[in-house]
PDB file of C-alpha atoms in Angstrom:
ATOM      1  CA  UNK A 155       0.000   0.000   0.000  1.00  0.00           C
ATOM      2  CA  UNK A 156       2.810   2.592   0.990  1.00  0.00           C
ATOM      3  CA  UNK A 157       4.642   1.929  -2.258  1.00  0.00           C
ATOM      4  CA  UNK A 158       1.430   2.505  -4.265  1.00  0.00           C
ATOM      5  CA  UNK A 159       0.902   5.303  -2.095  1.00  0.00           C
ATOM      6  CA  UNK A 160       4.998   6.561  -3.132  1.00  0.00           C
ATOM      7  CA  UNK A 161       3.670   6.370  -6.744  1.00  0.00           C
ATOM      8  CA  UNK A 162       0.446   8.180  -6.873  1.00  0.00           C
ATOM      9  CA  UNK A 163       1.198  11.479  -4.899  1.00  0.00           C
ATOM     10  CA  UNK A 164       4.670  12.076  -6.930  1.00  0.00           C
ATOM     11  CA  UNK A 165       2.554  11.363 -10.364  1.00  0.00           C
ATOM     12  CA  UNK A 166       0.629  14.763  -9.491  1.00  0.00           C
ATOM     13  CA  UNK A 167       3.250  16.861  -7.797  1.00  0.00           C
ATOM     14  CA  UNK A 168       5.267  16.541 -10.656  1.00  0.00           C
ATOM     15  CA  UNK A 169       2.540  17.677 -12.654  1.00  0.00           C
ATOM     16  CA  UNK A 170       1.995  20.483 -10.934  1.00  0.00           C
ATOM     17  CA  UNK A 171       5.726  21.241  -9.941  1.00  0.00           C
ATOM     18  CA  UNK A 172       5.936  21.250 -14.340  1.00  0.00           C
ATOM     19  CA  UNK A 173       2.803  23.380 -14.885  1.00  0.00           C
ATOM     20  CA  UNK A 174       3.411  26.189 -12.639  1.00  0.00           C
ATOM     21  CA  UNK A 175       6.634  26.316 -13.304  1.00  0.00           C
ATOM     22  CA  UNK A 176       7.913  29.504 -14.579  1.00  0.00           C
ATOM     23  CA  UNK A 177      10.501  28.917 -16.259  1.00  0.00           C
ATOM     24  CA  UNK A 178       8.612  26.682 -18.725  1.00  0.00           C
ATOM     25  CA  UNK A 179       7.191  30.251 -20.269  1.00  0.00           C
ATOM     26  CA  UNK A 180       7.825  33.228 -22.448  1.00  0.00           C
ATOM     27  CA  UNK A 181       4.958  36.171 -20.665  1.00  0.00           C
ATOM     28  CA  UNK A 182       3.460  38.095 -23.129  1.00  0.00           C
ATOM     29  CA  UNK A 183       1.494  41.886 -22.517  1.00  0.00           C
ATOM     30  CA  UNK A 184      -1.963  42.003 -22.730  1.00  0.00           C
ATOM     31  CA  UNK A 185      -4.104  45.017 -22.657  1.00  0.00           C
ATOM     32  CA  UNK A 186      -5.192  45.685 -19.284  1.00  0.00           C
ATOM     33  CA  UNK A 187      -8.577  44.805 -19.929  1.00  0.00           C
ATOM     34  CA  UNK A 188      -7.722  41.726 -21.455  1.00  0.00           C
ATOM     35  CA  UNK A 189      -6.046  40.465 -18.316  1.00  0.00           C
ATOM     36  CA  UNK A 190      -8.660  41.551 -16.166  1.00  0.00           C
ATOM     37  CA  UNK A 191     -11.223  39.121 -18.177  1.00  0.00           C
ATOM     38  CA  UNK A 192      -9.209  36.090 -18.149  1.00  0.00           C
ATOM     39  CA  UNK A 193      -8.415  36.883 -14.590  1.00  0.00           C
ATOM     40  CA  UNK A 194     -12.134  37.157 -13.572  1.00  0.00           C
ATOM     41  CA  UNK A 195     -12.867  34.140 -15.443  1.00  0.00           C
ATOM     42  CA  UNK A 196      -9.737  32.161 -13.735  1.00  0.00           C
ATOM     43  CA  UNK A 197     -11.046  33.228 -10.247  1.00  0.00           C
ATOM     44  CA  UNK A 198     -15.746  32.241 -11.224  1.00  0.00           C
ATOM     45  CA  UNK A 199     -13.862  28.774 -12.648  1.00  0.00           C
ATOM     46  CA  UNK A 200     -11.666  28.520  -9.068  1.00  0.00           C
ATOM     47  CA  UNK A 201     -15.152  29.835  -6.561  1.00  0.00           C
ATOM     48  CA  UNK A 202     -16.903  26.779  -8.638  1.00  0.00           C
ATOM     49  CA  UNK A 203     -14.612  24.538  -8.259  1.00  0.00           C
ATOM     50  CA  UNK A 204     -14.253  25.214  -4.593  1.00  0.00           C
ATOM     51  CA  UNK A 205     -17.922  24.828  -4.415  1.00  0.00           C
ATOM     52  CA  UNK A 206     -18.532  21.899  -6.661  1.00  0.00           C
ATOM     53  CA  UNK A 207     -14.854  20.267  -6.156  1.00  0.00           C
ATOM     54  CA  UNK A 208     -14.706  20.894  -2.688  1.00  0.00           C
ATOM     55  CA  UNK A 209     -18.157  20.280  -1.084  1.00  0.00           C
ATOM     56  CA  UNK A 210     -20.732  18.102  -3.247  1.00  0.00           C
ATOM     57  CA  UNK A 211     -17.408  15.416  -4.191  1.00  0.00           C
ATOM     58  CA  UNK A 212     -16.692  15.172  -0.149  1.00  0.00           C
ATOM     59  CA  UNK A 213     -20.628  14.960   0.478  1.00  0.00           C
ATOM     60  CA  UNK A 214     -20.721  12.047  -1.701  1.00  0.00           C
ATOM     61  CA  UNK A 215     -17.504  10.769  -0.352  1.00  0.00           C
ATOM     62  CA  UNK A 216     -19.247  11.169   3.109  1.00  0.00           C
ATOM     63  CA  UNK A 217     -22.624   9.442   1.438  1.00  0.00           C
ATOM     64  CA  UNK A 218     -20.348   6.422   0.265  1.00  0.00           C
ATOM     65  CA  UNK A 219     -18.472   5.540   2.983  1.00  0.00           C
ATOM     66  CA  UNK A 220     -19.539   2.922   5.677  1.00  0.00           C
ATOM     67  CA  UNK A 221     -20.703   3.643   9.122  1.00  0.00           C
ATOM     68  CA  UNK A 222     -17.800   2.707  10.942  1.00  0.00           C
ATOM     69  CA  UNK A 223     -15.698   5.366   9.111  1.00  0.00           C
ATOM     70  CA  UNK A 224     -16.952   7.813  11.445  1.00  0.00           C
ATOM     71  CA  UNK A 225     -13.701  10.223  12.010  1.00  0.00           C
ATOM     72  CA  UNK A 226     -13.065   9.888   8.213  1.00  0.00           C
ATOM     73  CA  UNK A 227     -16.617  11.692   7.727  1.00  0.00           C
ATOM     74  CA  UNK A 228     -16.192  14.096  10.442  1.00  0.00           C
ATOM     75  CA  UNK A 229     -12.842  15.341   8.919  1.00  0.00           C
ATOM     76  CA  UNK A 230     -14.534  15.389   5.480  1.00  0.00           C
ATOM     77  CA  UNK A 231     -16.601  17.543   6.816  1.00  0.00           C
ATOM     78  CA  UNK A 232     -14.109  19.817   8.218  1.00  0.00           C
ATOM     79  CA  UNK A 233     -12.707  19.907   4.850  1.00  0.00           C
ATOM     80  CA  UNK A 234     -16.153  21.188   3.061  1.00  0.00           C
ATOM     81  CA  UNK A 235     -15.862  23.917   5.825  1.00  0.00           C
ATOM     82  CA  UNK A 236     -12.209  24.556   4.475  1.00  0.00           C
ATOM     83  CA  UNK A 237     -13.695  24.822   1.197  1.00  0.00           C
ATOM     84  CA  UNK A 238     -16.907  27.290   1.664  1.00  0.00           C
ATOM     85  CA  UNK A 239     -13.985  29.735   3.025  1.00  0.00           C
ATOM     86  CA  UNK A 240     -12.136  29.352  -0.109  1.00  0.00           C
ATOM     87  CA  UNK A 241     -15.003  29.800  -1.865  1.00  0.00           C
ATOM     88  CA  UNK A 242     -15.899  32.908   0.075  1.00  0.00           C
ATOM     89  CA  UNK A 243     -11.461  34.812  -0.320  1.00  0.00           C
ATOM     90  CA  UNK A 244     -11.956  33.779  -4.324  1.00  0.00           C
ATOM     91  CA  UNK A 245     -15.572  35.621  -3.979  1.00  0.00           C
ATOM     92  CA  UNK A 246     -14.134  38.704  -2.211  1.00  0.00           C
ATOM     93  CA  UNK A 247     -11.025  38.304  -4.442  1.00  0.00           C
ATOM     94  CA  UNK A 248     -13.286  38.816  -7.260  1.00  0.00           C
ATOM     95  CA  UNK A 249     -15.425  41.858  -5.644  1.00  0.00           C
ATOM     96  CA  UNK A 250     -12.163  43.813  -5.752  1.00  0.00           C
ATOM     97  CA  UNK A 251     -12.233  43.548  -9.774  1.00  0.00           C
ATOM     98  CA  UNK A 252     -16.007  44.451  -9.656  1.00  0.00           C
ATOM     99  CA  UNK A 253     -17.290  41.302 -10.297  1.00  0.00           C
ATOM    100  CA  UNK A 254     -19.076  38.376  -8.470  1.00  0.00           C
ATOM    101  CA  UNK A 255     -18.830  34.582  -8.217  1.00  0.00           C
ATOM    102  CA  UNK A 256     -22.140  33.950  -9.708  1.00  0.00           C
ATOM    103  CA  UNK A 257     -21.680  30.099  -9.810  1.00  0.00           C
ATOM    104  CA  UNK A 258     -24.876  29.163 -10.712  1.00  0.00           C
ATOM    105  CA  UNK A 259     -24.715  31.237 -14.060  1.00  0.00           C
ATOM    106  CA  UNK A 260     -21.040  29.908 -15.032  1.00  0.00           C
ATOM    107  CA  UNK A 261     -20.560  28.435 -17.908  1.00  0.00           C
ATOM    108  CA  UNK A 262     -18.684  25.477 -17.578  1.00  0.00           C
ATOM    109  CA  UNK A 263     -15.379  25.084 -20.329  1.00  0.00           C
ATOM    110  CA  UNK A 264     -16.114  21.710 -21.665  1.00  0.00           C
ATOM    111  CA  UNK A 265     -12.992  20.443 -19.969  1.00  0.00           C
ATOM    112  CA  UNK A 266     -14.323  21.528 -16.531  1.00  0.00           C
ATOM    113  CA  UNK A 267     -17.195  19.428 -17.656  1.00  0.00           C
ATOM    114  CA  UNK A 268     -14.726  16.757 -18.250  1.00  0.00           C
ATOM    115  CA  UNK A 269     -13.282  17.048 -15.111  1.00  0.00           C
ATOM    116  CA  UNK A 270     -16.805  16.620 -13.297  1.00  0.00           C
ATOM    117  CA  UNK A 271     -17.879  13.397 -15.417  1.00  0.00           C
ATOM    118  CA  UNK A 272     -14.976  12.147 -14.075  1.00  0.00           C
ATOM    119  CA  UNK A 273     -15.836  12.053 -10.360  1.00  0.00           C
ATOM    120  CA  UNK A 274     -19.150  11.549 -11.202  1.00  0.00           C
ATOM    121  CA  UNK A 275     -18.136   8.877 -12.413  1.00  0.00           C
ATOM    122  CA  UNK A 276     -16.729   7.297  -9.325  1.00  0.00           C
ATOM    123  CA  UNK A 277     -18.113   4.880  -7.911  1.00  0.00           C
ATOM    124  CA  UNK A 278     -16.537   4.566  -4.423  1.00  0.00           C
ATOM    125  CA  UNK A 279     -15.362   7.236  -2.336  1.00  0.00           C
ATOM    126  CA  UNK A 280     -11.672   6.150  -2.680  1.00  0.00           C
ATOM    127  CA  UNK A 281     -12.064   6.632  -6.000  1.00  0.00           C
ATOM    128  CA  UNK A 282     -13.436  10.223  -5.572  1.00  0.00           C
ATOM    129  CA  UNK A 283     -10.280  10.485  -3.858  1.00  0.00           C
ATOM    130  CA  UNK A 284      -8.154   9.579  -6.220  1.00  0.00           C
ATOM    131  CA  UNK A 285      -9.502  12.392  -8.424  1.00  0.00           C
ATOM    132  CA  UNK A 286     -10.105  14.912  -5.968  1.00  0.00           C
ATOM    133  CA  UNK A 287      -8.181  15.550  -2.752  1.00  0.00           C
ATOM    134  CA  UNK A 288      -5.285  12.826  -4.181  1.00  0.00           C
ATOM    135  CA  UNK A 289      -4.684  14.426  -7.070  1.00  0.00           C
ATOM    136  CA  UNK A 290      -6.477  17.823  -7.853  1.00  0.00           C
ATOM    137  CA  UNK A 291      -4.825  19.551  -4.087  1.00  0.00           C
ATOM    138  CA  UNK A 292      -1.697  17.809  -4.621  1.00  0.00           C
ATOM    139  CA  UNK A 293      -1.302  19.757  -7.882  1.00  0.00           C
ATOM    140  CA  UNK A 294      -2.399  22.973  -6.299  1.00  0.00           C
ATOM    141  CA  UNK A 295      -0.159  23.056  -3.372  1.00  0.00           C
ATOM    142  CA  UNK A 296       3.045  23.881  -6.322  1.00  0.00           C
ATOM    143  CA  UNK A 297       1.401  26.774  -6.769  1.00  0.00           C
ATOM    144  CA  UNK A 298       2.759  28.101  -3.460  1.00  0.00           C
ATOM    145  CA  UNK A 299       5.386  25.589  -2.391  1.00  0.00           C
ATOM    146  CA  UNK A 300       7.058  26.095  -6.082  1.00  0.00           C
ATOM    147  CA  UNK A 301       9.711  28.608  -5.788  1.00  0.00           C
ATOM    148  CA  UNK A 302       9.475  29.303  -9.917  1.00  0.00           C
ATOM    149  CA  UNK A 303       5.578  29.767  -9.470  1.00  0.00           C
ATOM    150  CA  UNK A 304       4.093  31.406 -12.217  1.00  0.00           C
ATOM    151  CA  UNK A 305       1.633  32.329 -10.187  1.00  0.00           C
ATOM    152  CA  UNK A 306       3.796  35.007  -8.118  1.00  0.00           C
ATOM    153  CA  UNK A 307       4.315  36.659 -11.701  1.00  0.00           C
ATOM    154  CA  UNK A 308       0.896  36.634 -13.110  1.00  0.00           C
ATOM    155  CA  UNK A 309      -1.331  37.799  -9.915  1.00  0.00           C
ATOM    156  CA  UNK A 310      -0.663  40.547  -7.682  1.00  0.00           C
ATOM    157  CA  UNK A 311       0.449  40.515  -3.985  1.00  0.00           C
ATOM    158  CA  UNK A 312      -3.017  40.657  -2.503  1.00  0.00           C
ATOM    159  CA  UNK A 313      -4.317  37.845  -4.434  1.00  0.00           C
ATOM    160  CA  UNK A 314      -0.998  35.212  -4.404  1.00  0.00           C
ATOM    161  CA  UNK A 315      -1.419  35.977  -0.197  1.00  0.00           C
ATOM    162  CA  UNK A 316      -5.164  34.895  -0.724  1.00  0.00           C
ATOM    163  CA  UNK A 317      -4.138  31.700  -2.402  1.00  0.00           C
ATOM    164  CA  UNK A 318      -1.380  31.111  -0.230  1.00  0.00           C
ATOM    165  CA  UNK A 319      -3.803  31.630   2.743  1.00  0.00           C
ATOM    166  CA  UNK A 320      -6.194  29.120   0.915  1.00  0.00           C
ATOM    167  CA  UNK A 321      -3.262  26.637   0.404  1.00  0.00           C
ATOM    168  CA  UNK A 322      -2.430  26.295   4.123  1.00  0.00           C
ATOM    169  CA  UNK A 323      -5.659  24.474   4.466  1.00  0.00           C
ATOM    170  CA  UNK A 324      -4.469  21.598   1.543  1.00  0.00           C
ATOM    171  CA  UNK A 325      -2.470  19.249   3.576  1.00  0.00           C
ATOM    172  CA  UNK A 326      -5.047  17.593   5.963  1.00  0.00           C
ATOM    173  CA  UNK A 327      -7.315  17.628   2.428  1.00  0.00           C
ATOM    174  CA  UNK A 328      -4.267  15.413   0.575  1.00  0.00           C
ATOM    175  CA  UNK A 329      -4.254  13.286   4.039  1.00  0.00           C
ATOM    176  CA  UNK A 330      -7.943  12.488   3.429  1.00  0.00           C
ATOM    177  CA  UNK A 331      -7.098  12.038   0.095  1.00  0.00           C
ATOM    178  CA  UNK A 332      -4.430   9.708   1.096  1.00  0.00           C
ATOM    179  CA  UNK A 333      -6.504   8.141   3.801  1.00  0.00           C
ATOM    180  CA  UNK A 334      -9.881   7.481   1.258  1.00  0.00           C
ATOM    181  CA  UNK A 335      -6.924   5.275  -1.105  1.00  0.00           C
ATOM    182  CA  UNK A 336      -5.442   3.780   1.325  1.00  0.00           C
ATOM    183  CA  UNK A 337      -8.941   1.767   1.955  1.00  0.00           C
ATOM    184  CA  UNK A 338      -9.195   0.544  -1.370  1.00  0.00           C
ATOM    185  CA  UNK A 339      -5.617  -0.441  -2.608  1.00  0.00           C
ATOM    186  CA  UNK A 340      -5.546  -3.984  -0.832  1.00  0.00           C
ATOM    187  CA  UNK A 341      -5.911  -5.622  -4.794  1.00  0.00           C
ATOM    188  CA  UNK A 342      -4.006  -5.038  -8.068  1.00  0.00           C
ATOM    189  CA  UNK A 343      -7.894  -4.574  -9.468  1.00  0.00           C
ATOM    190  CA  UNK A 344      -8.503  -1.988  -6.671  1.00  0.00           C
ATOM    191  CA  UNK A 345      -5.190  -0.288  -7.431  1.00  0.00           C
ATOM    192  CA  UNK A 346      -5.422  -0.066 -11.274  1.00  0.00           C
ATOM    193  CA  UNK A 347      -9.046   1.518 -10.831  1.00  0.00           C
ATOM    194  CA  UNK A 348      -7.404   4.219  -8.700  1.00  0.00           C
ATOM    195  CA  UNK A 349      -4.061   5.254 -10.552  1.00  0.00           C
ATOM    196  CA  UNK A 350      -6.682   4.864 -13.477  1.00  0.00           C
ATOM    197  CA  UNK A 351      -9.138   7.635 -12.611  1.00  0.00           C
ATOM    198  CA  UNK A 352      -6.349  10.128 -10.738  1.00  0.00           C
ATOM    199  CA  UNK A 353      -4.819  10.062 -14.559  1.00  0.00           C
ATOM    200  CA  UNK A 354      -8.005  10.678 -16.364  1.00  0.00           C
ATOM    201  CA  UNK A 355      -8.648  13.556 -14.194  1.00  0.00           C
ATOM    202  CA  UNK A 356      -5.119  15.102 -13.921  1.00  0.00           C
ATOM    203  CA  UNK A 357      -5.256  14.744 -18.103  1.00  0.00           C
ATOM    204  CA  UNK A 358      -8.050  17.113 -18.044  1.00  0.00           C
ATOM    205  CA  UNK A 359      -6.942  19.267 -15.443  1.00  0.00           C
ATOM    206  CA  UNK A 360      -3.902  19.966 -17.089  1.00  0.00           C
ATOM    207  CA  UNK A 361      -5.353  20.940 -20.455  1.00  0.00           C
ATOM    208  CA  UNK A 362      -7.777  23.223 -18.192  1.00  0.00           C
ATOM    209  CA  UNK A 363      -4.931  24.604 -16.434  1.00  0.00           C
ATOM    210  CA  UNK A 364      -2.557  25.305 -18.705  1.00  0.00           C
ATOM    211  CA  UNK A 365      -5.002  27.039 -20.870  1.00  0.00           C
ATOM    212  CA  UNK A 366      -5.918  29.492 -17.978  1.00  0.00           C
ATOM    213  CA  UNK A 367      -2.449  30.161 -17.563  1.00  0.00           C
ATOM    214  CA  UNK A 368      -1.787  31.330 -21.474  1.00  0.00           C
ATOM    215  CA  UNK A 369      -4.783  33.607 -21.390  1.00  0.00           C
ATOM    216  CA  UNK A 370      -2.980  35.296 -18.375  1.00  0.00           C
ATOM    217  CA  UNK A 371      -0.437  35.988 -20.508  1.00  0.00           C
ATOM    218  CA  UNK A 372       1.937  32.981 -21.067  1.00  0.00           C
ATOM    219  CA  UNK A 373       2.902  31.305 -24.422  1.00  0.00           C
ATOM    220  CA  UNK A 374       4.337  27.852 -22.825  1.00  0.00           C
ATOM    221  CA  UNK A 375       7.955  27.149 -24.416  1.00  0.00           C
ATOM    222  CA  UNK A 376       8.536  23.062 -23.608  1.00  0.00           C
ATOM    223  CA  UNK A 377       6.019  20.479 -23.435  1.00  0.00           C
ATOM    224  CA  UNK A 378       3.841  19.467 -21.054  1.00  0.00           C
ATOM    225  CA  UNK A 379       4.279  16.633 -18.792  1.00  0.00           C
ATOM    226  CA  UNK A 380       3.506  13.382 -19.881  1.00  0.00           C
ATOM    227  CA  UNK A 381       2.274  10.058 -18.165  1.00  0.00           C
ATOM    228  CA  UNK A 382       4.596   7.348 -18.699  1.00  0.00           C
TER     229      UNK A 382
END
């Protein structure tokens, strides 16, 4: 189990470690405006994915699990907490460029909606997992534990400290993560069902990601990571 455990959680650092890294782009000027509107829309895609990402996927991870698993749900819980206030800095985040979350109007990129069939898709909460907390917030925490972060270049100060604030939550999320695989990994079957969906979903959130990234104002100079 630990060795399966060694294999999944470096798959999606190093994904995110390669994405944010800035180094791996030439930054281009946009016209204010222009930056504001991909930055609005990077911040309504982030407050939904808090929302839908961080509290309906651990509701049905709560839903799925047995009885017994009763601290599991109770720190699942915690963690949809964790998320409403993320949801609530990206909301005041976005008041401060005159805008509003306005979830239930978003319009979801069709990768997004990729990204949702996915977990939907799950049929066990370890599997959630496995596309959610143990690999989604293992790919956000590089961008502010990544010295190169392109982040720190493309946002300014008062938003990278509300992300960073926001990212000092993620490490009890990847141990739930963590925790939700570690109950479903005792088979090769189990096991192949898990590194399975965390690569479907880190596939699309890559694509999503790095697209959100070049609208900021990035043209990407090396390829992106690949799954061996």
């Amino acid at each position: 189990a630990n060795e399966f455990m060694q294999a999944l959680y470096p798959r999606a650092k190093n994904i995110g470690d390669d994405l944010y890294d800035s180094r791996k782009y030439e930054f281009i000027t946009l016209e204010p405006e222009v930056y504001k509107d991909a930055l609005v829309t990077y911040m309504r895609r982030r407050a939904w994915s808090e929302w839908y990402f961080g509290t309906v996927s651990q509701a049905r991870e709560i839903m799925l699990l047995p009885d017994d698993q009763v601290d599991l749900k109770l720190r699942l819980a915690r963690q949809i907490r964790d998320e409403i206030r993320h949801y609530d800095v990206f909301a005041q985040q976005l008041r401060r460029f005159g805008s509003e979350p306005q979830i239930s109007e978003f319009k979801l990129p069709e990768i997004l909606v990729e990204m949702q069939k996915i977990q939907m898709e799950a049929e066990t909460a370890p599997e959630i997992a496995a596309t959610n907390q143990f690999a989604g917030e293992i790919v956000l925490s590089s961008m502010t534990d990544l010295e190169t972060s392109i982040f720190k270049i493309l946002f300014d100060e008062e938003l990278m400290n509300a992300v960073i604030d926001i990212e000092k939550d993620e490490p009890s999320h990847i141990a739930n993560g963590r925790d939700l695989v570690l109950l479903f990994c005792d088979t090769f079957e189990h096991r192949k069902r898990l590194a399975n969906a965390q690569e479907k979903y880190l596939k699309a959130m890559m694509q999503l990601h790095f697209t959100e990234i070049v609208k900021l104002g990035c043209r990407r100079v090396s390829l992106l990571p690949v799954f061996e």
